[in-house]
Short mmCIF file of C-alpha atoms in Angstrom, two decimals:
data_model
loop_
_atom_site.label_atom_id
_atom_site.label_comp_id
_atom_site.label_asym_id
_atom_site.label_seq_id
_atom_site.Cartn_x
_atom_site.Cartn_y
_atom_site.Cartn_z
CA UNK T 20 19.39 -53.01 11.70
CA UNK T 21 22.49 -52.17 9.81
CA UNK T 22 22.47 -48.35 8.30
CA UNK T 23 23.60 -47.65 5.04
CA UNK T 24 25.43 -44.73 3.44
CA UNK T 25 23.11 -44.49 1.15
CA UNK T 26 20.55 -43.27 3.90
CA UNK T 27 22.93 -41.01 5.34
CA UNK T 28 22.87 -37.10 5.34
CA UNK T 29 25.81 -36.89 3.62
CA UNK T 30 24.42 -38.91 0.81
CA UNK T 31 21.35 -37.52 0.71
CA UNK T 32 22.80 -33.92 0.66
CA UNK T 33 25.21 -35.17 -2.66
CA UNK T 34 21.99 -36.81 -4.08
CA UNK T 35 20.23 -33.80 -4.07
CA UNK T 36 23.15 -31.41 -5.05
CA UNK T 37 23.42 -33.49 -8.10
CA UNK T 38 20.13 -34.33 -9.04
CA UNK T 39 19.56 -30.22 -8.84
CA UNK T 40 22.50 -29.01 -10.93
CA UNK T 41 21.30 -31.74 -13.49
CA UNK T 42 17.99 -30.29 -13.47
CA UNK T 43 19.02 -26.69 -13.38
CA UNK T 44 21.73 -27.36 -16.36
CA UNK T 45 18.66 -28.93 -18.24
CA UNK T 46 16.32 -26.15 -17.18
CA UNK T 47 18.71 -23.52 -18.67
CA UNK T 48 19.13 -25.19 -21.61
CA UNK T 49 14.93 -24.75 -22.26
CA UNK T 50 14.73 -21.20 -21.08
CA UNK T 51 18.29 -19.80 -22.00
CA UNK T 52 17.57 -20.77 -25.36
CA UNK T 53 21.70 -21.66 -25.60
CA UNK T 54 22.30 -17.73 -24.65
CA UNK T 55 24.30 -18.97 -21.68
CA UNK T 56 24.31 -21.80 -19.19
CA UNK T 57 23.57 -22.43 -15.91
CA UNK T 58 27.47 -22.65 -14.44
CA UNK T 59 28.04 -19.56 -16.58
CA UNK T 60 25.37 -17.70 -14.91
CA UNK T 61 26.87 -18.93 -11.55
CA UNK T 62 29.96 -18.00 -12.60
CA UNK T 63 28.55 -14.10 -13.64
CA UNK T 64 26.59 -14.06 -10.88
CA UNK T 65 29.79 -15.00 -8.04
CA UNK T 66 31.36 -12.06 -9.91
CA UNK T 67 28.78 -9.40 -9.75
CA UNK T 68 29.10 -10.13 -5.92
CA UNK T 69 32.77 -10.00 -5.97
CA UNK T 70 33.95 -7.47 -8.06
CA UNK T 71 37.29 -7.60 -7.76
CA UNK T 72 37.79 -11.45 -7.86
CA UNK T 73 40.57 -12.89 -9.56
CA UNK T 74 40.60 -16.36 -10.85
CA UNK T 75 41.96 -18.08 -8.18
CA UNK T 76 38.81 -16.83 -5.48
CA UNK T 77 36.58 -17.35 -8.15
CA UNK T 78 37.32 -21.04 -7.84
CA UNK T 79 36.97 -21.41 -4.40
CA UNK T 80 33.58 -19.70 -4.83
CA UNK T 81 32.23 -21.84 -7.54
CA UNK T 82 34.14 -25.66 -6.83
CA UNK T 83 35.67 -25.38 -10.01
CA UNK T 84 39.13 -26.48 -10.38
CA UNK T 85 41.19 -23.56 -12.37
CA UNK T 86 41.56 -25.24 -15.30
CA UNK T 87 38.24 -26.06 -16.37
CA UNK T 88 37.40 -22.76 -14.88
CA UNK T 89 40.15 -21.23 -17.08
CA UNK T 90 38.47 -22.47 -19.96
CA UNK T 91 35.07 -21.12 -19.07
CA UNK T 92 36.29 -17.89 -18.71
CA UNK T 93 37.97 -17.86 -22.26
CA UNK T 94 34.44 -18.65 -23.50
CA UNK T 95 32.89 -15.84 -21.79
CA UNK T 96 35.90 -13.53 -22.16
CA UNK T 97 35.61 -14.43 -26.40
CA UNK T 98 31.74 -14.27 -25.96
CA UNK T 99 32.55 -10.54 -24.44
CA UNK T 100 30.47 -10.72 -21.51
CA UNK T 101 33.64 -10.41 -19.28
CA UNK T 102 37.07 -8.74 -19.23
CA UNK T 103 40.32 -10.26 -17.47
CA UNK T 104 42.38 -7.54 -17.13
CA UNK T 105 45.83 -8.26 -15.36
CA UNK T 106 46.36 -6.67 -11.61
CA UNK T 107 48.76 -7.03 -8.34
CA UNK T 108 48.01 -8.63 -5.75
CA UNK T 109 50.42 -8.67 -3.16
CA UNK T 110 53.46 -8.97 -4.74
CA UNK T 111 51.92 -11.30 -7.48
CA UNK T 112 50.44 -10.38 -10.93
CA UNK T 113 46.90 -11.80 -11.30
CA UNK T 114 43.59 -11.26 -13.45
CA UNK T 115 40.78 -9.80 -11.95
CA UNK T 116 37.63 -10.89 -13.80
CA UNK T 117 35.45 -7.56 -14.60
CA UNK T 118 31.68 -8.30 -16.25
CA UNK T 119 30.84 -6.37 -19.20
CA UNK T 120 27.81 -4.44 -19.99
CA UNK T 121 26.84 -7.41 -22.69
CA UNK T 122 27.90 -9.53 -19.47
CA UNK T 123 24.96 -7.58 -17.09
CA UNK T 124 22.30 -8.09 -19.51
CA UNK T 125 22.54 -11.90 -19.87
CA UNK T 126 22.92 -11.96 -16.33
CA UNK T 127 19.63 -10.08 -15.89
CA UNK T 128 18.02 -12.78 -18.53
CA UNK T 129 19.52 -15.22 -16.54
CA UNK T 130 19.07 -14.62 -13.08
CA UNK T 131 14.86 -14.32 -14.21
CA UNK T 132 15.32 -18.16 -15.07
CA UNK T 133 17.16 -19.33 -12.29
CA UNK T 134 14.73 -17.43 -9.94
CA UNK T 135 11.66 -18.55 -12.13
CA UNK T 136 13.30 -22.54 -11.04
CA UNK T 137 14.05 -21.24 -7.37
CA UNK T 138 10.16 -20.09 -6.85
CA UNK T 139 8.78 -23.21 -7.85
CA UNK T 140 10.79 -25.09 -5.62
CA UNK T 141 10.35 -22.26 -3.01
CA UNK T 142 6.37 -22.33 -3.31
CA UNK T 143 6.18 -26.51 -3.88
CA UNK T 144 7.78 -27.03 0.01
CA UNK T 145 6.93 -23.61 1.11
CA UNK T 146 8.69 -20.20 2.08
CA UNK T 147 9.06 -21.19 5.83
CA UNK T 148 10.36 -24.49 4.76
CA UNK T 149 12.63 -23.08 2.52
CA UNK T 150 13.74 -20.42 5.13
CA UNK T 151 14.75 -23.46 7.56
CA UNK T 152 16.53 -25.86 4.66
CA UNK T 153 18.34 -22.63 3.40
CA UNK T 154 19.85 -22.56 7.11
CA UNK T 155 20.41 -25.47 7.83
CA UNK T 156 22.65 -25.67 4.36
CA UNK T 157 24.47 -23.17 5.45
CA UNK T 158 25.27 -24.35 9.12
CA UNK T 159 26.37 -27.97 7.47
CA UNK T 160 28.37 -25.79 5.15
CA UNK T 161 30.24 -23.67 8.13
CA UNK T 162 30.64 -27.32 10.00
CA UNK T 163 32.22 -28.63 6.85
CA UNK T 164 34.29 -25.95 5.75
CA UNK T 165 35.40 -24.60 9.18
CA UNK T 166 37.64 -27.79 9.94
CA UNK T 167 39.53 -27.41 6.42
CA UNK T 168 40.08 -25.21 3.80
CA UNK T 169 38.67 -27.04 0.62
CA UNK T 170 41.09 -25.62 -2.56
CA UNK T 171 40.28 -26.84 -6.06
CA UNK T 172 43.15 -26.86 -8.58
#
């Protein structure tokens, strides 16, 4: 019998990649109450673990290319919840992205929804479940990304 793509691992992981961002962008929307959405809080939450990101890494780190991601961060930056201040790296002038203290406390209302969504997904398959998925994720991921750097421009 002839396999499909559709049945394939890569498809299913896609599938599922989109049909959760969908959910979680919809599942902000109802909890966030329009405070701030769910590829913002990604965005806050890559830079609270990279602290001295510039723009560039940020992309990388979030599969954003850097002009939507440019435009994101004007949002935020006229929203105050970040600074862009302008650094060296190297021998080249970038802008490291810096959250601001407004910036930590939507974070904080924030990460409580996105780990309100996580749990019930967490407790619906269970933790040991969940343990095992969350690894194998990240072994496809190292298998995928090891062969090629992926840059988004």
């Amino acid at each position: 019998m002839k396999q499909h793509c559709i049945n394939s691992l890569l498809y299913k992981l896609d599938k599922t990649a989109r049909i959760a961002h969908v959910f979680c962008d919809k599942y902000f929307k109802e909890y966030a109450l329009g405070e701030i959405t769910f590829d913002e809080f990604i965005i806050l939450d890559t830079v609270l673990c990279y602290p001295d990101i510039c723009q560039r890494d940020l992309a990388k780190h979030v599969l954003k290319d850097t002009s939507h991601l440019s435009k994101m961060l004007n949002n935020l930056e006229k929203r105050e919840l970040i600074e862009r201040p302008i650094d060296k790296k190297g021998n080249r002038t970038v802008r490291k992205i810096k959250i601001t203290e407004n910036g930590i406390n939507l974070h904080a209302f924030a990460e409580q929804i996105a780990l309100d969504f996580s749990n019930k997904i967490l407790y619906s398959i269970g933790i040991q479940k969940s343990k095992q998925c969350t690894e194998t994720l990240n072994q496809i991921t190292e298998i995928i990304t090891e062969k090629k750097e992926i840059i988004f421009e």
